[in-house]
């Protein structure tokens, strides 16, 4: 059933994002053509086309954010929720399907933004230089860390994914908490987000204080001397992954519990 939910989400959102990306690339290409065609002394077409491009670029990220919230809110917390929760599936699968697609389009929007920037500002020589620099960087990374450079790259990507998931899930949890109230649900959701963010920051400060009281800095220095910097870096990254994973799990549990046991549809 999860696969069907994912397909449904992709179909429902692709009809918005794919045309949006097409428009973004088209405007980027128009900007590139204008920069070649327009005389140097005539700047108005360049300025106008660049303003349009920046507007669409910013709008793309705004739409990505709004769609991420709207798909969860409208499908699960309004009248549509009656239909969604009659499906032969569990609430956690509904949450996961929304989460996966939100992550997918967030990453896709980021990639689309980079591609559009390349279209406007990069030439073949620049692209070649970029890939050459990237290959050189990977080579230096391999020289420093050996085979673990691939592990390092995987850890960074995993950190980004879990951090992104945690950021989305705190929004889902906030909306779910807000809909426990009978009135002013959106205002309550905003309040829940502020509360969850504050609690998260307090927990982080407490954790840092505890680690400081345990003289963890001295322990890390001894670990670095005993092992090497490479191992210490990996341990630090995995600590971040673990912390973000715990937060994401907590937000997911809150959302799933409310949708499973305390659902209050409009």
mmCIF file of C-alpha atoms in Angstrom:
data_model
loop_
_atom_site.group_PDB
_atom_site.id
_atom_site.type_symbol
_atom_site.label_atom_id
_atom_site.label_comp_id
_atom_site.label_asym_id
_atom_site.label_seq_id
_atom_site.Cartn_x
_atom_site.Cartn_y
_atom_site.Cartn_z
ATOM 1 C CA UNK A 1 0.000 0.000 0.000
ATOM 2 C CA UNK A 2 2.914 2.342 0.693
ATOM 3 C CA UNK A 3 3.999 2.046 -2.929
ATOM 4 C CA UNK A 4 0.518 3.049 -4.110
ATOM 5 C CA UNK A 5 0.507 6.004 -1.740
ATOM 6 C CA UNK A 6 3.879 7.154 -3.078
ATOM 7 C CA UNK A 7 2.669 6.857 -6.675
ATOM 8 C CA UNK A 8 -0.438 8.857 -5.813
ATOM 9 C CA UNK A 9 1.640 11.592 -4.166
ATOM 10 C CA UNK A 10 4.052 11.778 -7.102
ATOM 11 C CA UNK A 11 1.179 12.073 -9.595
ATOM 12 C CA UNK A 12 -0.574 14.730 -7.546
ATOM 13 C CA UNK A 13 2.537 16.878 -7.141
ATOM 14 C CA UNK A 14 4.398 16.285 -10.416
ATOM 15 C CA UNK A 15 1.753 18.187 -12.376
ATOM 16 C CA UNK A 16 2.772 21.277 -10.421
ATOM 17 C CA UNK A 17 6.529 20.866 -10.078
ATOM 18 C CA UNK A 18 7.454 19.615 -13.550
ATOM 19 C CA UNK A 19 5.867 22.591 -15.384
ATOM 20 C CA UNK A 20 7.430 24.876 -12.774
ATOM 21 C CA UNK A 21 10.902 23.461 -13.464
ATOM 22 C CA UNK A 22 10.278 23.759 -17.210
ATOM 23 C CA UNK A 23 9.397 27.447 -16.799
ATOM 24 C CA UNK A 24 12.486 28.010 -14.639
ATOM 25 C CA UNK A 25 14.803 26.407 -17.224
ATOM 26 C CA UNK A 26 13.108 28.325 -20.044
ATOM 27 C CA UNK A 27 13.571 31.675 -18.299
ATOM 28 C CA UNK A 28 17.180 30.750 -17.499
ATOM 29 C CA UNK A 29 17.781 29.946 -21.173
ATOM 30 C CA UNK A 30 16.146 33.221 -22.221
ATOM 31 C CA UNK A 31 18.464 35.050 -19.814
ATOM 32 C CA UNK A 32 21.439 33.335 -21.386
ATOM 33 C CA UNK A 33 20.318 34.207 -24.919
ATOM 34 C CA UNK A 34 19.658 37.844 -23.985
ATOM 35 C CA UNK A 35 23.158 38.132 -22.533
ATOM 36 C CA UNK A 36 24.537 37.111 -25.949
ATOM 37 C CA UNK A 37 22.146 39.065 -28.161
ATOM 38 C CA UNK A 38 21.641 42.278 -26.200
ATOM 39 C CA UNK A 39 24.292 44.992 -26.797
ATOM 40 C CA UNK A 40 26.472 45.896 -23.827
ATOM 41 C CA UNK A 41 25.052 49.417 -23.626
ATOM 42 C CA UNK A 42 21.452 48.112 -23.491
ATOM 43 C CA UNK A 43 20.915 46.717 -19.990
ATOM 44 C CA UNK A 44 17.123 46.921 -19.622
ATOM 45 C CA UNK A 45 16.307 43.510 -21.208
ATOM 46 C CA UNK A 46 18.962 41.818 -19.069
ATOM 47 C CA UNK A 47 17.691 43.425 -15.882
ATOM 48 C CA UNK A 48 14.046 42.615 -16.618
ATOM 49 C CA UNK A 49 14.760 38.993 -17.555
ATOM 50 C CA UNK A 50 16.946 38.545 -14.463
ATOM 51 C CA UNK A 51 14.221 39.963 -12.212
ATOM 52 C CA UNK A 52 11.742 37.512 -13.746
ATOM 53 C CA UNK A 53 14.206 34.642 -13.238
ATOM 54 C CA UNK A 54 14.863 35.517 -9.588
ATOM 55 C CA UNK A 55 11.125 35.862 -8.954
ATOM 56 C CA UNK A 56 10.454 32.407 -10.403
ATOM 57 C CA UNK A 57 13.423 30.928 -8.531
ATOM 58 C CA UNK A 58 12.231 32.285 -5.192
ATOM 59 C CA UNK A 59 8.665 31.317 -6.060
ATOM 60 C CA UNK A 60 9.788 27.754 -6.754
ATOM 61 C CA UNK A 61 11.154 27.360 -3.222
ATOM 62 C CA UNK A 62 8.085 29.027 -1.726
ATOM 63 C CA UNK A 63 5.813 26.669 -3.670
ATOM 64 C CA UNK A 64 7.942 23.698 -2.582
ATOM 65 C CA UNK A 65 7.536 24.698 1.064
ATOM 66 C CA UNK A 66 3.828 25.465 0.759
ATOM 67 C CA UNK A 67 3.123 22.213 -1.096
ATOM 68 C CA UNK A 68 4.990 20.266 1.581
ATOM 69 C CA UNK A 69 2.664 21.704 4.223
ATOM 70 C CA UNK A 70 -0.467 21.710 2.086
ATOM 71 C CA UNK A 71 -0.260 18.046 1.085
ATOM 72 C CA UNK A 72 -0.058 16.964 4.730
ATOM 73 C CA UNK A 73 -2.554 19.485 6.071
ATOM 74 C CA UNK A 74 -5.206 19.174 3.385
ATOM 75 C CA UNK A 75 -5.013 15.397 2.867
ATOM 76 C CA UNK A 76 -4.824 14.327 6.502
ATOM 77 C CA UNK A 77 -6.177 17.097 8.726
ATOM 78 C CA UNK A 78 -9.192 18.467 6.834
ATOM 79 C CA UNK A 79 -12.310 16.878 5.363
ATOM 80 C CA UNK A 80 -10.145 14.930 2.904
ATOM 81 C CA UNK A 81 -8.779 13.080 5.909
ATOM 82 C CA UNK A 82 -12.038 11.150 6.194
ATOM 83 C CA UNK A 83 -11.309 9.621 2.801
ATOM 84 C CA UNK A 84 -7.583 9.064 3.406
ATOM 85 C CA UNK A 85 -8.154 7.305 6.722
ATOM 86 C CA UNK A 86 -10.696 4.928 5.192
ATOM 87 C CA UNK A 87 -7.913 3.452 3.055
ATOM 88 C CA UNK A 88 -6.692 -0.002 4.136
ATOM 89 C CA UNK A 89 -3.420 1.312 5.496
ATOM 90 C CA UNK A 90 -1.873 2.532 8.724
ATOM 91 C CA UNK A 91 -1.385 6.212 9.606
ATOM 92 C CA UNK A 92 2.399 5.861 9.702
ATOM 93 C CA UNK A 93 2.395 4.883 6.027
ATOM 94 C CA UNK A 94 0.446 8.018 5.182
ATOM 95 C CA UNK A 95 3.027 10.081 7.066
ATOM 96 C CA UNK A 96 5.952 8.309 5.391
ATOM 97 C CA UNK A 97 4.476 8.805 1.922
ATOM 98 C CA UNK A 98 4.088 12.547 2.535
ATOM 99 C CA UNK A 99 7.581 12.743 4.019
ATOM 100 C CA UNK A 100 9.331 10.892 1.177
ATOM 101 C CA UNK A 101 7.697 13.002 -1.515
ATOM 102 C CA UNK A 102 8.381 16.235 0.379
ATOM 103 C CA UNK A 103 12.071 15.292 0.627
ATOM 104 C CA UNK A 104 12.139 14.278 -3.035
ATOM 105 C CA UNK A 105 10.738 17.585 -4.306
ATOM 106 C CA UNK A 106 12.888 19.635 -1.933
ATOM 107 C CA UNK A 107 16.010 17.980 -3.314
ATOM 108 C CA UNK A 108 14.680 18.232 -6.876
ATOM 109 C CA UNK A 109 14.042 21.957 -6.426
ATOM 110 C CA UNK A 110 17.579 22.455 -5.172
ATOM 111 C CA UNK A 111 18.998 20.578 -8.161
ATOM 112 C CA UNK A 112 16.760 22.539 -10.543
ATOM 113 C CA UNK A 113 18.024 25.795 -9.038
ATOM 114 C CA UNK A 114 21.670 24.789 -9.577
ATOM 115 C CA UNK A 115 20.973 23.688 -13.153
ATOM 116 C CA UNK A 116 19.245 26.976 -13.944
ATOM 117 C CA UNK A 117 22.205 28.921 -12.533
ATOM 118 C CA UNK A 118 24.570 26.868 -14.694
ATOM 119 C CA UNK A 119 22.439 27.632 -17.749
ATOM 120 C CA UNK A 120 22.723 31.370 -17.128
ATOM 121 C CA UNK A 121 26.289 31.815 -15.968
ATOM 122 C CA UNK A 122 28.335 28.802 -17.039
ATOM 123 C CA UNK A 123 29.863 28.037 -20.406
ATOM 124 C CA UNK A 124 31.362 24.750 -21.558
ATOM 125 C CA UNK A 125 34.793 25.857 -20.375
ATOM 126 C CA UNK A 126 33.401 26.741 -16.965
ATOM 127 C CA UNK A 127 31.566 23.435 -16.667
ATOM 128 C CA UNK A 128 34.728 21.576 -17.652
ATOM 129 C CA UNK A 129 36.706 23.527 -15.043
ATOM 130 C CA UNK A 130 34.066 22.780 -12.423
ATOM 131 C CA UNK A 131 34.181 19.041 -13.056
ATOM 132 C CA UNK A 132 37.994 19.152 -13.096
ATOM 133 C CA UNK A 133 38.001 20.929 -9.726
ATOM 134 C CA UNK A 134 35.493 18.408 -8.381
ATOM 135 C CA UNK A 135 37.649 15.491 -9.521
ATOM 136 C CA UNK A 136 40.728 17.105 -7.957
ATOM 137 C CA UNK A 137 38.833 17.643 -4.709
ATOM 138 C CA UNK A 138 37.741 13.996 -4.657
ATOM 139 C CA UNK A 139 41.335 12.979 -5.327
ATOM 140 C CA UNK A 140 42.633 15.069 -2.425
ATOM 141 C CA UNK A 141 39.892 13.695 -0.196
ATOM 142 C CA UNK A 142 40.896 10.160 -1.159
ATOM 143 C CA UNK A 143 44.549 10.994 -0.459
ATOM 144 C CA UNK A 144 43.673 12.269 3.008
ATOM 145 C CA UNK A 145 41.150 9.636 4.049
ATOM 146 C CA UNK A 146 41.690 6.733 1.661
ATOM 147 C CA UNK A 147 38.701 4.481 1.122
ATOM 148 C CA UNK A 148 36.928 6.147 4.037
ATOM 149 C CA UNK A 149 36.481 9.239 1.835
ATOM 150 C CA UNK A 150 33.540 7.407 0.256
ATOM 151 C CA UNK A 151 32.189 6.735 3.739
ATOM 152 C CA UNK A 152 32.703 10.410 4.586
ATOM 153 C CA UNK A 153 30.679 11.456 1.524
ATOM 154 C CA UNK A 154 27.925 8.972 2.382
ATOM 155 C CA UNK A 155 27.832 10.279 5.955
ATOM 156 C CA UNK A 156 27.458 13.881 4.781
ATOM 157 C CA UNK A 157 24.603 12.900 2.444
ATOM 158 C CA UNK A 158 22.944 10.910 5.232
ATOM 159 C CA UNK A 159 23.285 13.889 7.575
ATOM 160 C CA UNK A 160 21.577 16.141 5.022
ATOM 161 C CA UNK A 161 18.735 13.658 4.462
ATOM 162 C CA UNK A 162 18.073 13.063 8.156
ATOM 163 C CA UNK A 163 18.312 16.784 8.895
ATOM 164 C CA UNK A 164 15.824 17.480 6.107
ATOM 165 C CA UNK A 165 13.490 14.756 7.380
ATOM 166 C CA UNK A 166 13.709 16.158 10.905
ATOM 167 C CA UNK A 167 12.873 19.655 9.651
ATOM 168 C CA UNK A 168 9.818 18.376 7.790
ATOM 169 C CA UNK A 169 8.620 16.129 10.610
ATOM 170 C CA UNK A 170 8.670 18.930 13.177
ATOM 171 C CA UNK A 171 6.258 20.801 10.884
ATOM 172 C CA UNK A 172 4.032 17.713 10.616
ATOM 173 C CA UNK A 173 4.090 17.239 14.391
ATOM 174 C CA UNK A 174 3.247 20.911 14.926
ATOM 175 C CA UNK A 175 0.244 20.724 12.598
ATOM 176 C CA UNK A 176 -0.931 17.498 14.239
ATOM 177 C CA UNK A 177 -0.691 19.064 17.709
ATOM 178 C CA UNK A 178 -2.446 22.202 16.495
ATOM 179 C CA UNK A 179 -5.379 20.143 15.270
ATOM 180 C CA UNK A 180 -5.997 18.771 18.753
ATOM 181 C CA UNK A 181 -7.648 22.132 19.429
ATOM 182 C CA UNK A 182 -11.218 22.806 18.389
ATOM 183 C CA UNK A 183 -10.597 26.421 17.388
ATOM 184 C CA UNK A 184 -7.739 28.445 15.903
ATOM 185 C CA UNK A 185 -5.978 25.321 14.662
ATOM 186 C CA UNK A 186 -3.472 27.151 12.468
ATOM 187 C CA UNK A 187 -2.536 29.524 15.281
ATOM 188 C CA UNK A 188 -2.208 26.538 17.609
ATOM 189 C CA UNK A 189 0.025 24.816 15.043
ATOM 190 C CA UNK A 190 2.323 27.843 14.955
ATOM 191 C CA UNK A 191 2.426 27.829 18.743
ATOM 192 C CA UNK A 192 3.209 24.104 18.741
ATOM 193 C CA UNK A 193 6.074 24.680 16.303
ATOM 194 C CA UNK A 194 7.536 27.385 18.538
ATOM 195 C CA UNK A 195 7.149 25.109 21.568
ATOM 196 C CA UNK A 196 8.775 22.109 19.874
ATOM 197 C CA UNK A 197 11.621 24.265 18.561
ATOM 198 C CA UNK A 198 12.180 25.727 22.024
ATOM 199 C CA UNK A 199 12.161 22.291 23.665
ATOM 200 C CA UNK A 200 14.625 21.032 21.055
ATOM 201 C CA UNK A 201 16.965 23.960 21.721
ATOM 202 C CA UNK A 202 16.725 23.431 25.487
ATOM 203 C CA UNK A 203 17.554 19.739 25.095
ATOM 204 C CA UNK A 204 20.516 20.639 22.886
ATOM 205 C CA UNK A 205 21.806 23.137 25.462
ATOM 206 C CA UNK A 206 21.401 20.546 28.228
ATOM 207 C CA UNK A 207 23.271 17.961 26.163
ATOM 208 C CA UNK A 208 26.129 20.376 25.499
ATOM 209 C CA UNK A 209 26.257 21.264 29.198
ATOM 210 C CA UNK A 210 26.370 17.591 30.195
ATOM 211 C CA UNK A 211 29.115 16.849 27.685
ATOM 212 C CA UNK A 212 31.053 19.859 28.925
ATOM 213 C CA UNK A 213 30.705 18.727 32.543
ATOM 214 C CA UNK A 214 32.028 15.311 31.548
ATOM 215 C CA UNK A 215 35.080 16.997 29.985
ATOM 216 C CA UNK A 216 34.215 15.428 26.648
ATOM 217 C CA UNK A 217 36.549 17.902 24.898
ATOM 218 C CA UNK A 218 39.553 16.456 26.726
ATOM 219 C CA UNK A 219 38.362 12.943 25.944
ATOM 220 C CA UNK A 220 38.099 13.822 22.248
ATOM 221 C CA UNK A 221 41.613 15.242 22.272
ATOM 222 C CA UNK A 222 42.920 12.038 23.845
ATOM 223 C CA UNK A 223 40.917 9.997 21.330
ATOM 224 C CA UNK A 224 42.388 12.023 18.475
ATOM 225 C CA UNK A 225 45.907 11.427 19.776
ATOM 226 C CA UNK A 226 45.240 7.742 20.356
ATOM 227 C CA UNK A 227 43.498 7.071 17.062
ATOM 228 C CA UNK A 228 43.639 9.795 14.400
ATOM 229 C CA UNK A 229 41.729 12.807 13.166
ATOM 230 C CA UNK A 230 39.900 10.702 10.576
ATOM 231 C CA UNK A 231 38.202 8.512 13.178
ATOM 232 C CA UNK A 232 37.327 11.543 15.291
ATOM 233 C CA UNK A 233 35.667 13.252 12.305
ATOM 234 C CA UNK A 234 33.599 10.137 11.583
ATOM 235 C CA UNK A 235 32.556 9.911 15.241
ATOM 236 C CA UNK A 236 31.518 13.568 15.211
ATOM 237 C CA UNK A 237 29.417 13.109 12.080
ATOM 238 C CA UNK A 238 27.712 10.029 13.488
ATOM 239 C CA UNK A 239 26.939 11.936 16.677
ATOM 240 C CA UNK A 240 25.154 14.572 14.570
ATOM 241 C CA UNK A 241 23.336 11.855 12.605
ATOM 242 C CA UNK A 242 22.236 10.171 15.829
ATOM 243 C CA UNK A 243 20.995 13.429 17.364
ATOM 244 C CA UNK A 244 19.056 14.398 14.221
ATOM 245 C CA UNK A 245 17.689 10.858 13.959
ATOM 246 C CA UNK A 246 16.432 10.931 17.546
ATOM 247 C CA UNK A 247 14.686 14.251 16.930
ATOM 248 C CA UNK A 248 13.141 13.003 13.679
ATOM 249 C CA UNK A 249 11.951 9.841 15.433
ATOM 250 C CA UNK A 250 10.418 11.868 18.246
ATOM 251 C CA UNK A 251 8.532 14.132 15.841
ATOM 252 C CA UNK A 252 7.374 11.101 13.858
ATOM 253 C CA UNK A 253 6.126 9.314 16.989
ATOM 254 C CA UNK A 254 4.169 12.410 18.071
ATOM 255 C CA UNK A 255 2.564 12.775 14.642
ATOM 256 C CA UNK A 256 1.747 9.080 14.315
ATOM 257 C CA UNK A 257 0.254 8.901 17.816
ATOM 258 C CA UNK A 258 -2.026 11.874 17.220
ATOM 259 C CA UNK A 259 -3.192 10.653 13.809
ATOM 260 C CA UNK A 260 -3.766 7.154 15.201
ATOM 261 C CA UNK A 261 -5.450 7.989 18.500
ATOM 262 C CA UNK A 262 -6.383 11.660 18.786
ATOM 263 C CA UNK A 263 -7.423 12.641 15.278
ATOM 264 C CA UNK A 264 -9.571 15.779 15.241
ATOM 265 C CA UNK A 265 -10.619 16.480 11.649
ATOM 266 C CA UNK A 266 -12.294 19.721 10.659
#
